[in-house]
Amino acid sequence: MPINIAIDGPSGAGKSSAAKELAKELNILYLDTGAMYRAAGLAATRAGVDPLDAEGASRVCAQSDVRVTLAADGQRTWLNGEDVTDVIRTPDASRAASKVATVRGVRDAMLALQRDIARETDVVIDGRDIGTRVLPDAPVKFYITAAPEERARRRMLQQRAEGVSQAYEEILEEIKRRDERDGTRAVDPLRPAPDAVLIDTTDITLEEVVERMADICRAVFREGYYGRSE
Ligand code: DC
């Protein structure tokens, strides 16, 4: 049975950085499921379909080939054979992803792809519904969070480093809006699994977060929780 580690939480909490570092630390692969929703959002946008149109978005998604290839040096995301890894990082793609992620038909398709990967691969999986829905039986689950104000501050610093300037208040508003949408949607809302380990990163460094997670994972593996069946 492959090792699957589920990591959920809102955006900007340091979740993906922690997940990537944890994967490196444990020498297993990292799967960013947000990228899959971004690719699905891009597919809808390109097809001229409103990503909130459940029927339209589900149809486009069913007709699209969303794939990821995982490697130690990072994930590549593909849409209909095109490498869209970089294209899906724009603010527009992020908005479309958040909208398309409210559609049941799209979520079901992504869930199937994610489970296929998890069934065959030792992987740290980063998303919003991994512990609650995609892999409810994953033996290690984390929920990474941080205060919205701190997440906005980090986003602002990151944007500055990239030469983008957006007012702090505007970033904070966007984060709160996104939290609201991800957390209150009818289908698979963002929330911690009952057995997830909660880590609040507001006042601790990335190194401390990763160390805490790695310690927990090692303890679980040591206990032979996985009962590897080869
Ligand atoms: O992590 P991210 O910002 O790349 O995610 C993009 C959007 O996709 C975000 O609004 C939440 C959504 N998402 C989701 O609903 N379920 C997941 N497993 C991963 C992401």
PDB file of C-alpha atoms and ligand atoms in Angstrom:
ATOM      1  CA  MET A   1       0.000   0.000   0.000  1.00  0.00           C
ATOM      2  CA  PRO A   2       1.500   3.358  -0.952  1.00  0.00           C
ATOM      3  CA  ILE A   3       2.221   6.038   1.612  1.00  0.00           C
ATOM      4  CA  ASN A   4      -0.311   8.861   1.287  1.00  0.00           C
ATOM      5  CA  ILE A   5      -0.080  12.025   3.381  1.00  0.00           C
ATOM      6  CA  ALA A   6      -3.061  14.379   3.116  1.00  0.00           C
ATOM      7  CA  ILE A   7      -2.546  18.113   3.577  1.00  0.00           C
ATOM      8  CA  ASP A   8      -5.421  20.585   3.486  1.00  0.00           C
ATOM      9  CA  GLY A   9      -5.917  24.213   4.390  1.00  0.00           C
ATOM     10  CA  PRO A  10      -6.660  27.637   2.947  1.00  0.00           C
ATOM     11  CA  SER A  11      -4.405  29.333   0.421  1.00  0.00           C
ATOM     12  CA  GLY A  12      -1.521  31.408   1.693  1.00  0.00           C
ATOM     13  CA  ALA A  13      -1.046  29.452   4.926  1.00  0.00           C
ATOM     14  CA  GLY A  14       2.259  28.047   3.673  1.00  0.00           C
ATOM     15  CA  LYS A  15       0.617  24.733   2.892  1.00  0.00           C
ATOM     16  CA  SER A  16       2.202  24.035  -0.473  1.00  0.00           C
ATOM     17  CA  SER A  17       5.683  25.115   0.637  1.00  0.00           C
ATOM     18  CA  ALA A  18       5.381  22.868   3.681  1.00  0.00           C
ATOM     19  CA  ALA A  19       3.991  19.986   1.603  1.00  0.00           C
ATOM     20  CA  LYS A  20       6.830  20.257  -0.929  1.00  0.00           C
ATOM     21  CA  GLU A  21       9.476  20.356   1.789  1.00  0.00           C
ATOM     22  CA  LEU A  22       7.868  17.460   3.635  1.00  0.00           C
ATOM     23  CA  ALA A  23       7.861  15.378   0.443  1.00  0.00           C
ATOM     24  CA  LYS A  24      11.581  16.125  -0.004  1.00  0.00           C
ATOM     25  CA  GLU A  25      12.287  15.282   3.617  1.00  0.00           C
ATOM     26  CA  LEU A  26      10.497  11.926   3.306  1.00  0.00           C
ATOM     27  CA  ASN A  27      11.877  11.353  -0.178  1.00  0.00           C
ATOM     28  CA  ILE A  28       8.466  10.869  -1.791  1.00  0.00           C
ATOM     29  CA  LEU A  29       6.582  12.808  -4.482  1.00  0.00           C
ATOM     30  CA  TYR A  30       4.358  15.863  -4.096  1.00  0.00           C
ATOM     31  CA  LEU A  31       0.939  16.258  -5.726  1.00  0.00           C
ATOM     32  CA  ASP A  32      -0.587  19.733  -5.986  1.00  0.00           C
ATOM     33  CA  THR A  33      -4.306  19.149  -6.604  1.00  0.00           C
ATOM     34  CA  GLY A  34      -5.006  22.895  -6.853  1.00  0.00           C
ATOM     35  CA  ALA A  35      -3.141  22.825 -10.180  1.00  0.00           C
ATOM     36  CA  MET A  36      -5.701  20.322 -11.483  1.00  0.00           C
ATOM     37  CA  TYR A  37      -8.582  22.689 -10.621  1.00  0.00           C
ATOM     38  CA  ARG A  38      -6.639  25.502 -12.240  1.00  0.00           C
ATOM     39  CA  ALA A  39      -6.319  23.426 -15.424  1.00  0.00           C
ATOM     40  CA  ALA A  40     -10.063  22.659 -15.304  1.00  0.00           C
ATOM     41  CA  GLY A  41     -10.776  26.377 -14.847  1.00  0.00           C
ATOM     42  CA  LEU A  42      -8.545  27.196 -17.799  1.00  0.00           C
ATOM     43  CA  ALA A  43     -10.362  24.609 -19.916  1.00  0.00           C
ATOM     44  CA  ALA A  44     -13.711  26.266 -19.130  1.00  0.00           C
ATOM     45  CA  THR A  45     -12.379  29.779 -19.785  1.00  0.00           C
ATOM     46  CA  ARG A  46     -10.867  28.739 -23.104  1.00  0.00           C
ATOM     47  CA  ALA A  47     -14.122  27.080 -24.130  1.00  0.00           C
ATOM     48  CA  GLY A  48     -15.968  30.329 -23.348  1.00  0.00           C
ATOM     49  CA  VAL A  49     -17.910  28.648 -20.543  1.00  0.00           C
ATOM     50  CA  ASP A  50     -18.607  30.392 -17.227  1.00  0.00           C
ATOM     51  CA  PRO A  51     -16.726  28.291 -14.639  1.00  0.00           C
ATOM     52  CA  LEU A  52     -19.733  28.645 -12.312  1.00  0.00           C
ATOM     53  CA  ASP A  53     -22.048  27.114 -14.918  1.00  0.00           C
ATOM     54  CA  ALA A  54     -22.262  23.607 -13.448  1.00  0.00           C
ATOM     55  CA  GLU A  55     -23.530  21.898 -16.576  1.00  0.00           C
ATOM     56  CA  GLY A  56     -21.179  23.701 -18.957  1.00  0.00           C
ATOM     57  CA  ALA A  57     -18.109  23.321 -16.728  1.00  0.00           C
ATOM     58  CA  SER A  58     -18.804  19.602 -16.134  1.00  0.00           C
ATOM     59  CA  ARG A  59     -19.178  19.030 -19.879  1.00  0.00           C
ATOM     60  CA  VAL A  60     -15.952  20.866 -20.733  1.00  0.00           C
ATOM     61  CA  CYS A  61     -14.155  18.991 -17.973  1.00  0.00           C
ATOM     62  CA  ALA A  62     -15.415  15.626 -19.241  1.00  0.00           C
ATOM     63  CA  GLN A  63     -14.168  16.501 -22.722  1.00  0.00           C
ATOM     64  CA  SER A  64     -10.783  17.719 -21.493  1.00  0.00           C
ATOM     65  CA  ASP A  65      -7.687  15.723 -20.720  1.00  0.00           C
ATOM     66  CA  VAL A  66      -6.265  17.021 -17.429  1.00  0.00           C
ATOM     67  CA  ARG A  67      -3.087  15.267 -16.347  1.00  0.00           C
ATOM     68  CA  VAL A  68      -0.194  15.731 -14.020  1.00  0.00           C
ATOM     69  CA  THR A  69       3.286  14.276 -14.186  1.00  0.00           C
ATOM     70  CA  LEU A  70       5.137  14.064 -10.901  1.00  0.00           C
ATOM     71  CA  ALA A  71       8.901  14.229 -10.502  1.00  0.00           C
ATOM     72  CA  ALA A  72      11.342  15.001  -7.710  1.00  0.00           C
ATOM     73  CA  ASP A  73      12.043  18.397  -9.290  1.00  0.00           C
ATOM     74  CA  GLY A  74       8.353  19.306  -9.401  1.00  0.00           C
ATOM     75  CA  GLN A  75       4.973  18.657 -10.937  1.00  0.00           C
ATOM     76  CA  ARG A  76       3.966  19.503 -14.490  1.00  0.00           C
ATOM     77  CA  THR A  77       0.307  20.008 -15.300  1.00  0.00           C
ATOM     78  CA  TRP A  78      -1.135  19.255 -18.737  1.00  0.00           C
ATOM     79  CA  LEU A  79      -4.343  20.243 -20.471  1.00  0.00           C
ATOM     80  CA  ASN A  80      -5.144  18.368 -23.680  1.00  0.00           C
ATOM     81  CA  GLY A  81      -1.471  17.582 -24.213  1.00  0.00           C
ATOM     82  CA  GLU A  82      -0.291  21.160 -23.600  1.00  0.00           C
ATOM     83  CA  ASP A  83       2.013  21.950 -20.683  1.00  0.00           C
ATOM     84  CA  VAL A  84       0.012  24.580 -18.765  1.00  0.00           C
ATOM     85  CA  THR A  85       2.162  24.521 -15.606  1.00  0.00           C
ATOM     86  CA  ASP A  86       3.023  28.216 -15.853  1.00  0.00           C
ATOM     87  CA  VAL A  87      -0.140  29.499 -17.572  1.00  0.00           C
ATOM     88  CA  ILE A  88      -2.326  28.401 -14.639  1.00  0.00           C
ATOM     89  CA  ARG A  89      -0.474  30.601 -12.124  1.00  0.00           C
ATOM     90  CA  THR A  90      -2.125  33.902 -13.148  1.00  0.00           C
ATOM     91  CA  PRO A  91      -4.694  35.630 -10.874  1.00  0.00           C
ATOM     92  CA  ASP A  92      -7.339  35.004 -13.582  1.00  0.00           C
ATOM     93  CA  ALA A  93      -6.621  31.275 -13.559  1.00  0.00           C
ATOM     94  CA  SER A  94      -6.758  31.304  -9.774  1.00  0.00           C
ATOM     95  CA  ARG A  95     -10.226  32.908  -9.806  1.00  0.00           C
ATOM     96  CA  ALA A  96     -11.490  30.489 -12.474  1.00  0.00           C
ATOM     97  CA  ALA A  97     -10.144  27.556 -10.409  1.00  0.00           C
ATOM     98  CA  SER A  98     -11.950  28.687  -7.291  1.00  0.00           C
ATOM     99  CA  LYS A  99     -15.206  28.924  -9.263  1.00  0.00           C
ATOM    100  CA  VAL A 100     -14.922  25.673 -11.182  1.00  0.00           C
ATOM    101  CA  ALA A 101     -14.052  23.940  -7.900  1.00  0.00           C
ATOM    102  CA  THR A 102     -17.640  24.552  -6.723  1.00  0.00           C
ATOM    103  CA  VAL A 103     -19.011  22.258  -9.461  1.00  0.00           C
ATOM    104  CA  ARG A 104     -19.762  18.673  -8.436  1.00  0.00           C
ATOM    105  CA  GLY A 105     -19.112  17.190 -11.894  1.00  0.00           C
ATOM    106  CA  VAL A 106     -15.670  18.782 -11.996  1.00  0.00           C
ATOM    107  CA  ARG A 107     -14.829  17.704  -8.429  1.00  0.00           C
ATOM    108  CA  ASP A 108     -15.853  14.109  -9.118  1.00  0.00           C
ATOM    109  CA  ALA A 109     -13.572  13.980 -12.172  1.00  0.00           C
ATOM    110  CA  MET A 110     -10.624  15.446 -10.253  1.00  0.00           C
ATOM    111  CA  LEU A 111     -11.240  13.134  -7.307  1.00  0.00           C
ATOM    112  CA  ALA A 112     -11.037  10.073  -9.560  1.00  0.00           C
ATOM    113  CA  LEU A 113      -7.734  11.264 -11.040  1.00  0.00           C
ATOM    114  CA  GLN A 114      -6.325  11.992  -7.582  1.00  0.00           C
ATOM    115  CA  ARG A 115      -7.313   8.611  -6.188  1.00  0.00           C
ATOM    116  CA  ASP A 116      -5.740   6.874  -9.190  1.00  0.00           C
ATOM    117  CA  ILE A 117      -2.438   8.590  -8.444  1.00  0.00           C
ATOM    118  CA  ALA A 118      -2.640   7.957  -4.682  1.00  0.00           C
ATOM    119  CA  ARG A 119      -3.346   4.263  -5.252  1.00  0.00           C
ATOM    120  CA  GLU A 120      -0.071   3.802  -7.096  1.00  0.00           C
ATOM    121  CA  THR A 121       2.310   6.384  -5.674  1.00  0.00           C
ATOM    122  CA  ASP A 122       3.911   7.335  -2.362  1.00  0.00           C
ATOM    123  CA  VAL A 123       2.795  10.926  -2.268  1.00  0.00           C
ATOM    124  CA  VAL A 124       2.190  14.036  -0.174  1.00  0.00           C
ATOM    125  CA  ILE A 125      -1.122  15.412  -1.479  1.00  0.00           C
ATOM    126  CA  ASP A 126      -1.954  19.060  -1.063  1.00  0.00           C
ATOM    127  CA  GLY A 127      -5.521  20.350  -1.513  1.00  0.00           C
ATOM    128  CA  ARG A 128      -8.725  21.361   0.231  1.00  0.00           C
ATOM    129  CA  ASP A 129     -10.695  18.123   0.542  1.00  0.00           C
ATOM    130  CA  ILE A 130      -7.987  15.484   0.604  1.00  0.00           C
ATOM    131  CA  GLY A 131      -8.463  14.375   4.212  1.00  0.00           C
ATOM    132  CA  THR A 132     -12.229  14.829   4.176  1.00  0.00           C
ATOM    133  CA  ARG A 133     -13.138  13.320   0.833  1.00  0.00           C
ATOM    134  CA  VAL A 134     -10.400  12.189  -1.542  1.00  0.00           C
ATOM    135  CA  LEU A 135      -8.474  10.061   0.962  1.00  0.00           C
ATOM    136  CA  PRO A 136     -10.500   9.865   4.186  1.00  0.00           C
ATOM    137  CA  ASP A 137      -8.455   6.806   5.201  1.00  0.00           C
ATOM    138  CA  ALA A 138      -5.041   8.424   4.799  1.00  0.00           C
ATOM    139  CA  PRO A 139      -3.173   7.567   8.003  1.00  0.00           C
ATOM    140  CA  VAL A 140      -1.550  10.997   8.266  1.00  0.00           C
ATOM    141  CA  LYS A 141      -3.591  14.164   7.739  1.00  0.00           C
ATOM    142  CA  PHE A 142      -2.604  17.745   8.340  1.00  0.00           C
ATOM    143  CA  TYR A 143      -4.656  20.918   8.284  1.00  0.00           C
ATOM    144  CA  ILE A 144      -2.393  23.931   7.809  1.00  0.00           C
ATOM    145  CA  THR A 145      -3.807  27.317   8.566  1.00  0.00           C
ATOM    146  CA  ALA A 146      -2.802  30.888   9.512  1.00  0.00           C
ATOM    147  CA  ALA A 147      -4.572  34.135  10.378  1.00  0.00           C
ATOM    148  CA  PRO A 148      -5.966  35.892   7.259  1.00  0.00           C
ATOM    149  CA  GLU A 149      -3.953  39.029   8.107  1.00  0.00           C
ATOM    150  CA  GLU A 150      -0.708  37.042   8.163  1.00  0.00           C
ATOM    151  CA  ARG A 151      -1.587  35.279   4.929  1.00  0.00           C
ATOM    152  CA  ALA A 152      -2.284  38.664   3.312  1.00  0.00           C
ATOM    153  CA  ARG A 153       1.041  39.997   4.569  1.00  0.00           C
ATOM    154  CA  ARG A 154       2.908  37.004   3.105  1.00  0.00           C
ATOM    155  CA  ARG A 155       1.059  37.320  -0.200  1.00  0.00           C
ATOM    156  CA  MET A 156       1.979  41.008  -0.367  1.00  0.00           C
ATOM    157  CA  LEU A 157       5.676  40.286   0.244  1.00  0.00           C
ATOM    158  CA  GLN A 158       5.603  37.551  -2.375  1.00  0.00           C
ATOM    159  CA  GLN A 159       3.952  39.872  -4.892  1.00  0.00           C
ATOM    160  CA  ARG A 160       6.507  42.603  -4.194  1.00  0.00           C
ATOM    161  CA  ALA A 161       9.305  40.128  -4.822  1.00  0.00           C
ATOM    162  CA  GLU A 162       7.634  39.375  -8.161  1.00  0.00           C
ATOM    163  CA  GLY A 163       7.382  43.088  -8.974  1.00  0.00           C
ATOM    164  CA  VAL A 164       3.590  43.189  -8.515  1.00  0.00           C
ATOM    165  CA  SER A 165       1.991  45.732  -6.221  1.00  0.00           C
ATOM    166  CA  GLN A 166      -1.472  45.374  -4.760  1.00  0.00           C
ATOM    167  CA  ALA A 167      -2.765  47.132  -1.652  1.00  0.00           C
ATOM    168  CA  TYR A 168      -2.708  45.078   1.557  1.00  0.00           C
ATOM    169  CA  GLU A 169      -6.422  45.727   2.210  1.00  0.00           C
ATOM    170  CA  GLU A 170      -7.297  44.492  -1.265  1.00  0.00           C
ATOM    171  CA  ILE A 171      -5.268  41.308  -0.807  1.00  0.00           C
ATOM    172  CA  LEU A 172      -6.867  40.715   2.590  1.00  0.00           C
ATOM    173  CA  GLU A 173     -10.346  41.181   1.119  1.00  0.00           C
ATOM    174  CA  GLU A 174      -9.552  38.701  -1.673  1.00  0.00           C
ATOM    175  CA  ILE A 175      -8.282  36.146   0.830  1.00  0.00           C
ATOM    176  CA  LYS A 176     -11.430  36.486   2.925  1.00  0.00           C
ATOM    177  CA  ARG A 177     -13.637  36.187  -0.156  1.00  0.00           C
ATOM    178  CA  ARG A 178     -11.756  33.064  -1.270  1.00  0.00           C
ATOM    179  CA  ASP A 179     -12.019  31.529   2.212  1.00  0.00           C
ATOM    180  CA  GLU A 180     -15.724  32.229   2.211  1.00  0.00           C
ATOM    181  CA  ARG A 181     -16.217  30.572  -1.187  1.00  0.00           C
ATOM    182  CA  ASP A 182     -13.994  27.562  -0.472  1.00  0.00           C
ATOM    183  CA  GLY A 183     -15.414  27.088   3.030  1.00  0.00           C
ATOM    184  CA  THR A 184     -19.116  27.483   2.352  1.00  0.00           C
ATOM    185  CA  ARG A 185     -19.524  25.785  -1.011  1.00  0.00           C
ATOM    186  CA  ALA A 186     -22.110  23.038  -1.010  1.00  0.00           C
ATOM    187  CA  VAL A 187     -19.738  20.436  -2.455  1.00  0.00           C
ATOM    188  CA  ASP A 188     -16.743  19.345  -0.368  1.00  0.00           C
ATOM    189  CA  PRO A 189     -16.216  22.579   1.560  1.00  0.00           C
ATOM    190  CA  LEU A 190     -12.799  23.322   3.023  1.00  0.00           C
ATOM    191  CA  ARG A 191     -12.656  22.071   6.609  1.00  0.00           C
ATOM    192  CA  PRO A 192     -10.317  19.941   8.700  1.00  0.00           C
ATOM    193  CA  ALA A 193     -10.899  16.198   8.791  1.00  0.00           C
ATOM    194  CA  PRO A 194     -11.843  15.123  12.343  1.00  0.00           C
ATOM    195  CA  ASP A 195      -8.525  13.302  12.717  1.00  0.00           C
ATOM    196  CA  ALA A 196      -6.307  15.924  11.062  1.00  0.00           C
ATOM    197  CA  VAL A 197      -3.379  17.418  12.962  1.00  0.00           C
ATOM    198  CA  LEU A 198      -3.941  21.178  13.009  1.00  0.00           C
ATOM    199  CA  ILE A 199      -0.915  23.395  12.497  1.00  0.00           C
ATOM    200  CA  ASP A 200      -1.263  27.175  12.728  1.00  0.00           C
ATOM    201  CA  THR A 201       1.683  28.751  10.910  1.00  0.00           C
ATOM    202  CA  THR A 202       0.954  32.370  11.933  1.00  0.00           C
ATOM    203  CA  ASP A 203       3.845  32.521  14.383  1.00  0.00           C
ATOM    204  CA  ILE A 204       6.162  29.694  13.353  1.00  0.00           C
ATOM    205  CA  THR A 205       8.660  29.343  10.538  1.00  0.00           C
ATOM    206  CA  LEU A 206       8.370  27.033   7.556  1.00  0.00           C
ATOM    207  CA  GLU A 207      11.269  24.970   8.943  1.00  0.00           C
ATOM    208  CA  GLU A 208       9.418  24.465  12.225  1.00  0.00           C
ATOM    209  CA  VAL A 209       6.231  23.482  10.395  1.00  0.00           C
ATOM    210  CA  VAL A 210       8.049  20.911   8.263  1.00  0.00           C
ATOM    211  CA  GLU A 211       9.941  19.540  11.241  1.00  0.00           C
ATOM    212  CA  ARG A 212       6.721  19.070  13.182  1.00  0.00           C
ATOM    213  CA  MET A 213       5.066  17.323  10.246  1.00  0.00           C
ATOM    214  CA  ALA A 214       8.061  15.102   9.499  1.00  0.00           C
ATOM    215  CA  ASP A 215       8.262  14.036  13.153  1.00  0.00           C
ATOM    216  CA  ILE A 216       4.608  13.008  13.117  1.00  0.00           C
ATOM    217  CA  CYS A 217       5.001  11.116   9.833  1.00  0.00           C
ATOM    218  CA  ARG A 218       8.090   9.273  11.059  1.00  0.00           C
ATOM    219  CA  ALA A 219       6.313   8.303  14.270  1.00  0.00           C
ATOM    220  CA  VAL A 220       3.388   6.908  12.285  1.00  0.00           C
ATOM    221  CA  PHE A 221       5.638   4.989   9.889  1.00  0.00           C
ATOM    222  CA  ARG A 222       7.701   3.645  12.771  1.00  0.00           C
ATOM    223  CA  GLU A 223       4.565   2.288  14.344  1.00  0.00           C
ATOM    224  CA  GLY A 224       4.148   0.316  11.139  1.00  0.00           C
ATOM    225  CA  TYR A 225       0.753   1.875  10.639  1.00  0.00           C
ATOM    226  CA  TYR A 226       1.012   1.247   6.927  1.00  0.00           C
ATOM    227  CA  GLY A 227       1.586  -2.478   7.260  1.00  0.00           C
ATOM    228  CA  ARG A 228       3.222  -2.527   3.833  1.00  0.00           C
ATOM    229  CA  SER A 229       1.811  -5.510   2.046  1.00  0.00           C
ATOM    230  CA  GLU A 230       4.583  -6.461  -0.390  1.00  0.00           C
TER     231      GLU A 230
HETATM  232  O1   DC B   1      -4.256  25.673  -4.089  1.00  0.00           O
HETATM  233  P1   DC B   1      -4.686  26.541  -5.257  1.00  0.00           P
HETATM  234  O2   DC B   1      -4.753  28.001  -4.949  1.00  0.00           O
HETATM  235  O3   DC B   1      -3.853  26.282  -6.474  1.00  0.00           O
HETATM  236  O4   DC B   1      -6.187  26.052  -5.597  1.00  0.00           O
HETATM  237  C1   DC B   1      -6.929  26.666  -6.609  1.00  0.00           C
HETATM  238  C2   DC B   1      -8.423  26.566  -6.260  1.00  0.00           C
HETATM  239  O5   DC B   1      -8.844  25.201  -6.329  1.00  0.00           O
HETATM  240  C3   DC B   1      -8.787  27.084  -4.873  1.00  0.00           C
HETATM  241  O6   DC B   1      -9.767  28.087  -4.978  1.00  0.00           O
HETATM  242  C4   DC B   1      -9.367  25.910  -4.146  1.00  0.00           C
HETATM  243  C5   DC B   1      -9.599  24.860  -5.188  1.00  0.00           C
HETATM  244  N1   DC B   1      -9.197  23.518  -4.745  1.00  0.00           N
HETATM  245  C6   DC B   1     -10.179  22.674  -4.297  1.00  0.00           C
HETATM  246  O7   DC B   1     -11.338  23.054  -4.231  1.00  0.00           O
HETATM  247  N2   DC B   1      -9.863  21.393  -3.935  1.00  0.00           N
HETATM  248  C7   DC B   1      -8.592  20.972  -3.980  1.00  0.00           C
HETATM  249  N3   DC B   1      -8.295  19.715  -3.620  1.00  0.00           N
HETATM  250  C8   DC B   1      -7.561  21.842  -4.412  1.00  0.00           C
HETATM  251  C9   DC B   1      -7.900  23.129  -4.783  1.00  0.00           C
END
